[in-house]
XYZ file of C-alpha atoms in Angstrom:
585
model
C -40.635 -4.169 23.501
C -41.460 -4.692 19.937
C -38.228 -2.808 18.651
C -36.218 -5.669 20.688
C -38.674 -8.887 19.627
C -38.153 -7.364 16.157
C -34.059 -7.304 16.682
C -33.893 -10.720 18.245
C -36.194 -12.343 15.418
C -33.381 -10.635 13.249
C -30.552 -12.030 14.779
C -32.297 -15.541 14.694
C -33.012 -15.635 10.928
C -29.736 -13.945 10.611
C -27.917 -16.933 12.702
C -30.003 -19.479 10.980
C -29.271 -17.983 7.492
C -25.601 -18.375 8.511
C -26.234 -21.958 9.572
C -27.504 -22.680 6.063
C -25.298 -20.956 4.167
C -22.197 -22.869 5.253
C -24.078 -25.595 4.704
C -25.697 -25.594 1.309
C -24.003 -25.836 -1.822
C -26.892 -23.704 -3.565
C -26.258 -20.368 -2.001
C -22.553 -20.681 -2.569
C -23.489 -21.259 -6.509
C -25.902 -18.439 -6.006
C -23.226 -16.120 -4.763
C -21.001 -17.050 -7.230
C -22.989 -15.966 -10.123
C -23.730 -13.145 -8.098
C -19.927 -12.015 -8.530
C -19.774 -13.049 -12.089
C -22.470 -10.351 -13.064
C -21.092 -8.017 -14.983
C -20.174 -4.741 -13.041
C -21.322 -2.502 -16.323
C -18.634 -2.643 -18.952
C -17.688 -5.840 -19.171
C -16.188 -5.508 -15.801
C -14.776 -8.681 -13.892
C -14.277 -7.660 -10.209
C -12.317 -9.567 -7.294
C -12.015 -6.607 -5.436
C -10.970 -6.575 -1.369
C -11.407 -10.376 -1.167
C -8.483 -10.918 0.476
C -7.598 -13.800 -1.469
C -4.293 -15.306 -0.977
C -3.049 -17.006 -4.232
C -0.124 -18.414 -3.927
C -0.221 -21.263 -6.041
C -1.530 -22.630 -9.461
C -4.390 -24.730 -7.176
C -5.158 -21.464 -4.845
C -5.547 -19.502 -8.793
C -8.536 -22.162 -10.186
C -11.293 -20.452 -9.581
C -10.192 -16.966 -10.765
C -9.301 -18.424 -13.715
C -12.642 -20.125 -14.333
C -14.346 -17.086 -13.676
C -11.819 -14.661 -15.842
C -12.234 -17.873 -18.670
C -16.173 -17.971 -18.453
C -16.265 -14.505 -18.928
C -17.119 -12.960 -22.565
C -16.037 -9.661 -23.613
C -13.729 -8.813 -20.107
C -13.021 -5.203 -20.321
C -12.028 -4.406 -17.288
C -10.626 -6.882 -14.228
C -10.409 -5.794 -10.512
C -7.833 -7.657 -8.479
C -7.476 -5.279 -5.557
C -6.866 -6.153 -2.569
C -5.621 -9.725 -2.585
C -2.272 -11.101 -2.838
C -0.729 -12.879 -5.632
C 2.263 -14.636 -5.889
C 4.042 -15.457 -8.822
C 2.990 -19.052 -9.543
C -0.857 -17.904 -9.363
C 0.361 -15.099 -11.230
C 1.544 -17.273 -14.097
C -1.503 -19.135 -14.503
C -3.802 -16.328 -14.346
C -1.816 -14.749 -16.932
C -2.668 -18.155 -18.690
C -6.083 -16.994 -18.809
C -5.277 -13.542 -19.787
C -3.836 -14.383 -23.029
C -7.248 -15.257 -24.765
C -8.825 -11.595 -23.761
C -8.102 -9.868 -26.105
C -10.725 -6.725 -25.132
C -9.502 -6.299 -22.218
C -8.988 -2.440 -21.283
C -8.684 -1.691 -17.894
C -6.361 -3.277 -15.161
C -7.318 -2.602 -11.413
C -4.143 -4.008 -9.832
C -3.711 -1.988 -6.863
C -2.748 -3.284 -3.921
C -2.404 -6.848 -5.000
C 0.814 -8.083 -3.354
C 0.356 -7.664 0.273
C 2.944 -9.076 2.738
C 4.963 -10.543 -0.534
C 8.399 -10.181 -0.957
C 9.624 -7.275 -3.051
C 11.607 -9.975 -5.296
C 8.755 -11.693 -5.711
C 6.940 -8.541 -7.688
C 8.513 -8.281 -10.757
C 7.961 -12.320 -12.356
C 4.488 -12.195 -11.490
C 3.729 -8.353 -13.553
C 6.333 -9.820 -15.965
C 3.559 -13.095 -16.331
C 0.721 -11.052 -16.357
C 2.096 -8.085 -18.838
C 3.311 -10.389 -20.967
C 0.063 -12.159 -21.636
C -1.141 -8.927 -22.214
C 0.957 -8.781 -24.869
C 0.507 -11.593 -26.215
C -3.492 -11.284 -26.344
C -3.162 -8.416 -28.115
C -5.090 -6.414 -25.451
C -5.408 -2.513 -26.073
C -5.214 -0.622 -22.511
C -6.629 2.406 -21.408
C -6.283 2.262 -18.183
C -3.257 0.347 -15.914
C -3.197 0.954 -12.066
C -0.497 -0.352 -9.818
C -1.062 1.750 -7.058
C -0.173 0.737 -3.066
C 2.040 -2.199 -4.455
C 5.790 -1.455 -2.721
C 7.775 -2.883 -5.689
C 10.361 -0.204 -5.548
C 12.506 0.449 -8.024
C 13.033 -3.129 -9.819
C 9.378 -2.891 -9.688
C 9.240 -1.038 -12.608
C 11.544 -3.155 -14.819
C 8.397 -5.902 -14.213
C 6.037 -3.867 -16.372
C 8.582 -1.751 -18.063
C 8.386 -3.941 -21.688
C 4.188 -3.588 -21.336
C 4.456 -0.276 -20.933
C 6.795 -0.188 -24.406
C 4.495 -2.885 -26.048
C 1.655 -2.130 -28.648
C -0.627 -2.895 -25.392
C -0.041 0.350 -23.952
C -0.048 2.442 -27.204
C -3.322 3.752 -26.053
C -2.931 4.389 -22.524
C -5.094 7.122 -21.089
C -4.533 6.904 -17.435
C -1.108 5.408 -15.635
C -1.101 4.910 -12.039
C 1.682 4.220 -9.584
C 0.383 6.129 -6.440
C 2.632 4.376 -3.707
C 5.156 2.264 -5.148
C 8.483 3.302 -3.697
C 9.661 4.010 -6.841
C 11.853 5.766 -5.890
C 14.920 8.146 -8.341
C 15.726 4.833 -10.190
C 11.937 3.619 -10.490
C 11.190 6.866 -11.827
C 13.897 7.038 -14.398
C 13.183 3.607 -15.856
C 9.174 4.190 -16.078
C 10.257 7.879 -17.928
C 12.208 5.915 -20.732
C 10.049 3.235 -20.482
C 7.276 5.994 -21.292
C 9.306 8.038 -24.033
C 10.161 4.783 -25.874
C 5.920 3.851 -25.974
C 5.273 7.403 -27.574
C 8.628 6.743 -30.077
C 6.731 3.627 -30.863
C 3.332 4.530 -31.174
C 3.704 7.678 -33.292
C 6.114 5.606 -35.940
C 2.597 3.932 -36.091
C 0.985 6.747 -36.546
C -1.178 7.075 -33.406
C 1.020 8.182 -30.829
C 0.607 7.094 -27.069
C -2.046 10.260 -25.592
C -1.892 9.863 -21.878
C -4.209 11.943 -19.950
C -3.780 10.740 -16.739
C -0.567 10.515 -14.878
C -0.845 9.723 -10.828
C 2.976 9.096 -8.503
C 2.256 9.957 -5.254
C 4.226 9.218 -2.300
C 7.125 7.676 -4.690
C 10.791 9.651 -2.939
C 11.326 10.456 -6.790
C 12.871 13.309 -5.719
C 14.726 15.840 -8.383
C 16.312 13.385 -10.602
C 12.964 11.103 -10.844
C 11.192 14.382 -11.692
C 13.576 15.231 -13.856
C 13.295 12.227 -15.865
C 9.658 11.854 -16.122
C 9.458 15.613 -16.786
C 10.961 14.872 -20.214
C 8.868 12.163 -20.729
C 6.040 14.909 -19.923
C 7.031 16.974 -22.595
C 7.442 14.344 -25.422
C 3.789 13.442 -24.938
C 2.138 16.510 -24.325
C -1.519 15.403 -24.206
C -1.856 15.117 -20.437
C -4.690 16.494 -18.243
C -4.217 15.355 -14.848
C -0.857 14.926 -13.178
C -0.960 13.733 -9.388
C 3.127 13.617 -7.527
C 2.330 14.810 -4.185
C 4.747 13.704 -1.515
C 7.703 13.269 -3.706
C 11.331 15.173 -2.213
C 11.170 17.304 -5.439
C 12.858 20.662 -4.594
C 13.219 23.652 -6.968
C 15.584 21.684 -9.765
C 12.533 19.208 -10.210
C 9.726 22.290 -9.936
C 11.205 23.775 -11.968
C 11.457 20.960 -15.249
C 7.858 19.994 -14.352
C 6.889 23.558 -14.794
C 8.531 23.647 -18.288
C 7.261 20.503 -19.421
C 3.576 21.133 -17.879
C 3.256 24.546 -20.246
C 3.647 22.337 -23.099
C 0.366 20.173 -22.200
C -2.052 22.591 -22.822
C -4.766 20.362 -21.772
C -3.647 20.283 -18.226
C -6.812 20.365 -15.657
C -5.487 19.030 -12.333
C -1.891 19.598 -10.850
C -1.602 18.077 -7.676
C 1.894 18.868 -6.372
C 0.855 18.770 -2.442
C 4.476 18.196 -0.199
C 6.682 18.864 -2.231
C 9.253 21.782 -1.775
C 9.005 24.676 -4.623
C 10.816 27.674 -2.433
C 10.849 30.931 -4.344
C 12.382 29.773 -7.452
C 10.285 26.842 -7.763
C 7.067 28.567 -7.447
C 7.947 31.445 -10.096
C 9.020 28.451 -12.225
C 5.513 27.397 -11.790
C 3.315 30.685 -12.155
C 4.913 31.051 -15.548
C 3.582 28.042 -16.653
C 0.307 28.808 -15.398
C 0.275 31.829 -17.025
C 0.349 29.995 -20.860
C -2.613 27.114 -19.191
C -6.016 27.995 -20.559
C -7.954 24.810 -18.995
C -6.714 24.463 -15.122
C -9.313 23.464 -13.103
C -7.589 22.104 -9.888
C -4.130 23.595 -8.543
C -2.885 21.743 -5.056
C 0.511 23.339 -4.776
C -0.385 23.334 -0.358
C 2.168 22.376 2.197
C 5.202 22.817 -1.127
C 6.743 26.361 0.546
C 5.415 28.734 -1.954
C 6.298 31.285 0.309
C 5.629 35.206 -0.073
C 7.512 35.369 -3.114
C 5.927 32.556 -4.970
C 2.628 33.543 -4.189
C 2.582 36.878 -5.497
C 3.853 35.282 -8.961
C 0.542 32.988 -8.659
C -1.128 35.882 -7.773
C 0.107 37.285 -11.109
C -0.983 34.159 -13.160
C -4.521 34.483 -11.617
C -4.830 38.200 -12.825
C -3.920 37.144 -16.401
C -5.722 33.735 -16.788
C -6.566 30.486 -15.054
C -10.084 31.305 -15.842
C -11.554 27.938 -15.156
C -9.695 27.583 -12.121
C -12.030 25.519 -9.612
C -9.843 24.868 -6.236
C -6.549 26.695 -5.536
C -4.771 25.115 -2.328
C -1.721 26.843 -1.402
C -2.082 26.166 2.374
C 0.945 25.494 5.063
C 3.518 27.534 2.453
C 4.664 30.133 4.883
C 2.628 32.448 2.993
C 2.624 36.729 4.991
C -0.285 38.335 4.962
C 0.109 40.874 2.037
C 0.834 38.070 -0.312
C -2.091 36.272 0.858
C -4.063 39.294 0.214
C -2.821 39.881 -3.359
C -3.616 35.939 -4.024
C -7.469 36.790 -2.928
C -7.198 40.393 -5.275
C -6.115 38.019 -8.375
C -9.428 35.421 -7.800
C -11.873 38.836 -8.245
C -12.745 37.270 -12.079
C -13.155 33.300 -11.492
C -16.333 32.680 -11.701
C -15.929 29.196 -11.888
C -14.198 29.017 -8.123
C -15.553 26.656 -5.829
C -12.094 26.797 -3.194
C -9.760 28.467 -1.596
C -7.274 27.678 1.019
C -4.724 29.327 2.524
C -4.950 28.023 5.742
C -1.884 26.973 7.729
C 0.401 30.871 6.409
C 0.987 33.611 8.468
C -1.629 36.483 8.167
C -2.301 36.926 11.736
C -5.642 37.651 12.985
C -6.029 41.012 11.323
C -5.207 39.232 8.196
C -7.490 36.668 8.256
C -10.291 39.535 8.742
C -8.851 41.038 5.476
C -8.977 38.448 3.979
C -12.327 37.362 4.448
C -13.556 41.215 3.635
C -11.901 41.228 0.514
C -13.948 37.797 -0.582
C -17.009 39.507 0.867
C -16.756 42.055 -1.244
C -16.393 39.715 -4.526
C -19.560 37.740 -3.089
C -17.178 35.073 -2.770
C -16.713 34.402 1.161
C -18.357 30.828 0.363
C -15.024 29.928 -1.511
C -12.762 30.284 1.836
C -11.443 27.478 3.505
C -11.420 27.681 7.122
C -8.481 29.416 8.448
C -7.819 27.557 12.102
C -4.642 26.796 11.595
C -3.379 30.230 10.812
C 0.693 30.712 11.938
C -0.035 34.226 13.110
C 1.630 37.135 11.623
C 5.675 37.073 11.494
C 7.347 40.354 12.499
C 8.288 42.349 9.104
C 12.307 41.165 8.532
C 10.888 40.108 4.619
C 14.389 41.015 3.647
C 16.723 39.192 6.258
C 14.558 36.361 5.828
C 13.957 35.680 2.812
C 17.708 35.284 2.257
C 18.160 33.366 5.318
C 15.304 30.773 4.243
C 17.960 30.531 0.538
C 20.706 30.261 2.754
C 19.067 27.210 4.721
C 17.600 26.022 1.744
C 21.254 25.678 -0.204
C 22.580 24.414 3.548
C 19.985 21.612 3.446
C 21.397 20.480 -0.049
C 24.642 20.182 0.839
C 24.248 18.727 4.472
C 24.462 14.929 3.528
C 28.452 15.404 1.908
C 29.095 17.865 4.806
C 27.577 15.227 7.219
C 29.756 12.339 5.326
C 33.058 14.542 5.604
C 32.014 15.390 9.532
C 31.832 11.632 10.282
C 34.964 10.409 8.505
C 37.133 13.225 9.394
C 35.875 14.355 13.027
C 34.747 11.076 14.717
C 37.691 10.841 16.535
C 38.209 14.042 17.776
C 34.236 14.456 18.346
C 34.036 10.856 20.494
C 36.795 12.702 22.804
C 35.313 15.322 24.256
C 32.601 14.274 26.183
C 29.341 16.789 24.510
C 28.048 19.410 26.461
C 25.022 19.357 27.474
C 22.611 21.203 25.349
C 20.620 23.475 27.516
C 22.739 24.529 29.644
C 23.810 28.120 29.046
C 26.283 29.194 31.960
C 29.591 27.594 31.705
C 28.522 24.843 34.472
C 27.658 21.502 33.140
C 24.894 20.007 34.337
C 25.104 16.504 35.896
C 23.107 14.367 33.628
C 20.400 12.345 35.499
C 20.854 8.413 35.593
C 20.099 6.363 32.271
C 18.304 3.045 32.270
C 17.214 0.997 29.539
C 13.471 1.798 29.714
C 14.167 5.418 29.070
C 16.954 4.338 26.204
C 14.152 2.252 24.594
C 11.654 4.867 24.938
C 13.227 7.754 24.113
C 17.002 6.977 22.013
C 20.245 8.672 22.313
C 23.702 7.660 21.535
C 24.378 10.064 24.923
C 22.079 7.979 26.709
C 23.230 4.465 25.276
C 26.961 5.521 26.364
C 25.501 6.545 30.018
C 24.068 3.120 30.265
C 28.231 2.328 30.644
C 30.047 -0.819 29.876
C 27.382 -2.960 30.666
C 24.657 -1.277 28.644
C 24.400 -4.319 26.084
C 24.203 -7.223 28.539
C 21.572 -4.725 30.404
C 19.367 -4.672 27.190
C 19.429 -8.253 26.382
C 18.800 -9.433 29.763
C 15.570 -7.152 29.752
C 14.312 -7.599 26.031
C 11.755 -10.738 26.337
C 13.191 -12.460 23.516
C 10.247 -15.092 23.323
C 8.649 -11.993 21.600
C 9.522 -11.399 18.125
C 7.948 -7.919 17.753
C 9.797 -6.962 21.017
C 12.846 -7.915 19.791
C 12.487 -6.113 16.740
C 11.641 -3.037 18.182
C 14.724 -3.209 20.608
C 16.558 -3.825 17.574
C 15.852 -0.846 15.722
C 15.743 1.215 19.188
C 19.339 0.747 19.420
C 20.364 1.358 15.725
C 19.056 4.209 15.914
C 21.400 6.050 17.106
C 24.248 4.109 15.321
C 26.786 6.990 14.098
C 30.172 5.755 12.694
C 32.323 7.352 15.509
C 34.427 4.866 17.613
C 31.893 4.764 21.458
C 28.654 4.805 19.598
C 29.359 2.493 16.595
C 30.962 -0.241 19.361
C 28.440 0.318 22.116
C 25.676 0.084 19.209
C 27.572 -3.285 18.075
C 28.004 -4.435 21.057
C 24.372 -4.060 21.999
C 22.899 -5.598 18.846
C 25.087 -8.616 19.409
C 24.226 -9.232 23.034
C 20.873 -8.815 22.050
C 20.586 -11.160 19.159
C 23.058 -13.904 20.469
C 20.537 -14.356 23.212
C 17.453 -14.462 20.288
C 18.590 -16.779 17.712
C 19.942 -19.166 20.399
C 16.713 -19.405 22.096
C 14.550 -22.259 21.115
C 11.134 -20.215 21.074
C 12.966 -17.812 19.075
C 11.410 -17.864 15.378
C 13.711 -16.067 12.978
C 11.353 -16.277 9.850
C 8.631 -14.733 11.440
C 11.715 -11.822 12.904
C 13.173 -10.859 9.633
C 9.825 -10.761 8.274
C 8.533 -7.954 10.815
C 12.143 -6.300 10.458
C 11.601 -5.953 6.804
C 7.997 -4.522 7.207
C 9.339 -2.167 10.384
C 11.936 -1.165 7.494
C 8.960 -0.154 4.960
C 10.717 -3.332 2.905
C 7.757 -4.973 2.961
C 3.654 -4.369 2.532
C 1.791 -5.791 6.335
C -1.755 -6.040 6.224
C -2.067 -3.921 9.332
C -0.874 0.220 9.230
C 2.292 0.020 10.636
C 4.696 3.034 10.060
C 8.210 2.553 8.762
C 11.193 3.721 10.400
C 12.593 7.706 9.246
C 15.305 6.565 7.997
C 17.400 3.649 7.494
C 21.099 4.122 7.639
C 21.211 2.673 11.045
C 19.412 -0.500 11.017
C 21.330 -1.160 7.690
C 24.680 -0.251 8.937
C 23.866 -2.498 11.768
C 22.836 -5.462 9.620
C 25.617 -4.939 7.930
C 27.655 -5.875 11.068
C 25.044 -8.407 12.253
C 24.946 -10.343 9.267
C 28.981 -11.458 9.781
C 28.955 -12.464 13.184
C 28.535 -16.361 14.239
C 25.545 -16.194 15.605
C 23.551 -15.321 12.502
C 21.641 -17.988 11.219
C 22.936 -18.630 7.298
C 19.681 -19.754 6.124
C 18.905 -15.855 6.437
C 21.381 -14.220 4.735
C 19.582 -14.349 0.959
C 16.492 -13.179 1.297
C 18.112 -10.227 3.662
C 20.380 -9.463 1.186
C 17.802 -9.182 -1.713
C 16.001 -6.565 0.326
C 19.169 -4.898 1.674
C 20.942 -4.334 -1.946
C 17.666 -2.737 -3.150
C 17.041 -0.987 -0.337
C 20.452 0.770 1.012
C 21.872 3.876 -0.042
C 25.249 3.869 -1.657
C 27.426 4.694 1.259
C 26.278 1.625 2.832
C 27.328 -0.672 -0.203
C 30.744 0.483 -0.425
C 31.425 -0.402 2.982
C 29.747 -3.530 3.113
């Protein structure tokens, strides 16, 4: 009884706390000078407001507050969305803060359009510059500027205001190979700077996760890496890098002799790679943290870790070479080589293949160190592979060189063999004996759910007046996801690419003529769908997006594509399509 009185007299003052609160003046002023006490540090924070600032009016009172506010250090704009005219007049305010150190700016442009982006850090970097501001920290992180992105903070980054940059952050950007070549020269040309100065640019702190830099962006900011040579922390997980890229991060890294934390998580080292890499770690006295899991180390690579652990790496903390298609006896040597670090809190080679006897090994051979503590768990263990090391190792090259070359090979295939290919009907996959087996009926539902070109070709002549009579087009999110159903399966082969055209167009015909139909609010889900564009809600892009472009590219020259659409389209589509695409658009 009393528990509940005690809840509902709760809820009552709570309700009636409420009631006041949008009513009196004095608690807003309260809570206002609430936020305007300093975080420590001279720290101004509008963090996760979800503020939407479009214009100079929407701006007024972050400006007051960054104006009012003595000695501003550091300023927290996560989590809200600014837009390049409240961008502007923010900057405004910038200009006069001239202590100003650290720049939270993550995630600050949600649901904005990419072209959008680069005005509004050109506004605020430039009043940087112009207050004469000395940074030591600037994070961008979670904004999807791609890679024009960059050229919006590119002259900051070359400025006197970034001269003594400790820590550079980008996690999330789709930078992608162009992004990462212009923020590497952008980056070479502060250090140039700054030393002619005298105090050249020291970066410790270097974090480009999830940015499809692949080799080339690697490359590039590899060089950078060894120009500067004072880093300690370098974060790229989830990047494309293969070997090539390993392999010039590797060099550069052994010249930063500070180096505590490589995170290098999803990436793809192979053999070469991760020999590449052990060398390095063999001339790093100060490695704490090594994340190389889920980057196929394999057998080979480990054992050259396992060598760099024997000589050195005597601070090492966490090792993570987990998911690398590690065997057992390579595993084993890794947890020899750890025998010495004292200092080891983890290690986790969960997700290889050391069977179950392995795993028992394993743990022994800890046990007998007095380290067993230091084991992650091993649940996800592959199981032990039958013993074809040889044969396989030089198949896994084989498929590795294969997967290199299979976009040209995959170009030549479709430009050369689409007619040929589109003549004889496929044969079924599965079936083994020379028989074909009849293919069971096709209707749209099981297109939509599950797509084939096979299946969009079974649907027969009629397939795209089928789709369009059963996509509610009142619905923009339904349409969309028809949409990018059907492209799909695009392929540039006579049946497909005209069934896939002739689909889209039936389809969309029917949505833009509709009066219920709005085609803002459509491209604007298309572009997030397309990872174009930030959503506040998680909503996962499609793989890829050769289809949906090459069908755009069609859909944008028919009739019944509203004109009003076309520019703000094509500033996405330019940035966002691969080459291919361009030169036959």
């Amino acid at each position: 009884g009393a528990g509940g009185e005690r809840g509902m007299l709760h809820l009552n003052c709570r309700s009636h706390w409420e009631s006041r609160k949008m009513a009196s003046e004095d608690i807003a002023k309260l809570a206002e000078s609430l936020a305007k006490t300093k975080v420590g540090g001279g720290q101004l924070s509008f963090k996760g407001q979800s503020l939407k600032l479009n214009t100079a009016e929407d701006a007024e009172e972050v400006i007051k507050q960054i104006e009012e506010f003595d000695g501003l250090e550091a300023l927290r704009l996560e989590g809200n969305t600014v837009g390049v005219e409240a961008a502007k007049v923010i900057a405004k305010a910038l200009e006069k803060k001239s202590e100003l150190k650290r720049c939270h700016w993550s995630d600050m442009f949600t649901g904005r359009l990419r072209s959008e982006i680069p005005p509004a850090l050109i506004s605020l970097g430039d009043a940087l510059i112009t207050a004469g501001a000395q940074l030591v920290e600037l994070d961008l992180s979670d904004n999807a500027f791609g890679p024009d992105g960059v050229r919006g903070f590119e002259a900051l980054l070359k400025s006197p205001a970034c001269y003594t940059l400790q820590e550079l952050k980008l996690n999330n950007c789709g930078m992608g190979i162009g992004g990462g070549k212009i923020l590497a020269a952008a980056l070479k040309e502060c250090h140039r700077k700054s030393s002619a100065q005298g105090k050249p640019l020291a970066l410790k702190i270097f974090v480009a996760g999830r940015n499809r830099l692949e080799n080339d962006g690697a490359t590039a900011l590899a060089e950078a890496f060894g120009i500067i040579g004072t880093l300690e922390e370098v974060h790229m997980p989830q990047n494309g890098i293969n070997h090539p890229g390993i392999t010039a991060l590797a060099q550069a890294f052994a010249i930063n002799s500070l180096l505590k934390v490589i995170n290098l998580n999803d990436n793809t080292f192979t053999e070469k790679g991760a020999v590449a890499m052990a060398e390095t770690l063999k001339a790093l006295r100060q490695v704490e943290v090594i994340n190389f899991g889920d980057c196929l180390v394999r057998s080979k690579g480990a054992l050259a870790i396992a060598d760099a652990l024997k000589e050195g790496l005597h601070k090492l903390k966490e090792l993570n070479l987990s998911f690398c298609e590690i065997k057992r006896d390579a595993a084993l040597s890794v947890a020899e080589a750890i025998e010495d670090k004292a200092e080891l809190e983890k290690l986790d080679l969960n997700g290889n293949c050391l069977g179950e006897e392995g795993c028992e090994q394993l743990q022994e051979i800890l046990e007998g160190f007095n380290m067993a503590t230091v084991l992650g768990s091993l649940s996800d263990d592959e199981g032990e592979e039958e013993d074809e090391e040889e044969e396989e190792e030089e198949e896994e090259e084989e498929e590795e060189e294969e997967e290199e070359e299979e976009e040209e090979q995959q170009q030549l295939k479709e430009r050369g063999q689409g007619e040929q290919d589109s003549m004889t009907p496929k044969k079924i996959i599965g079936s083994q004996d020379s028989t074909p087996v009849p293919s069971p009926p096709v209707d749209v539902a099981t297109f939509l759910a599950f797509p084939s070109p096979e299946k969009l070709l079974r649907l027969g002549p009629k397939c795209s007046t089928l789709i369009a009579q059963q996509t509610d087009t009142s619905d923009v999110e339904k349409v969309v996801t028809a949409l990018l159903r059907i492209s799909s399966v695009f392929k540039d082969e006579a049946p497909v690419k005209t069934a896939v055209h002739e689909t889209t167009d039936a389809l969309m015909k029917k949505a833009f003529s509709s009066a219920t139909f709005n085609s803002d609010a459509f491209i604007t889900r298309l572009l997030i769908h397309m990872g174009l564009l930030k959503s506040e809600e998680k909503i996962k892009a499609v793989p890829s997006l050769y289809g949906i472009l090459m069908t755009l590219n069609h859909m944008v020259q028919q009739d019944y594509f509203p004109k009003s659409l076309a520019p703000v389209l094509s500033a996405f589509v330019t940035k966002g399509c691969c080459e291919p695409t361009c030169a036959s658009a």
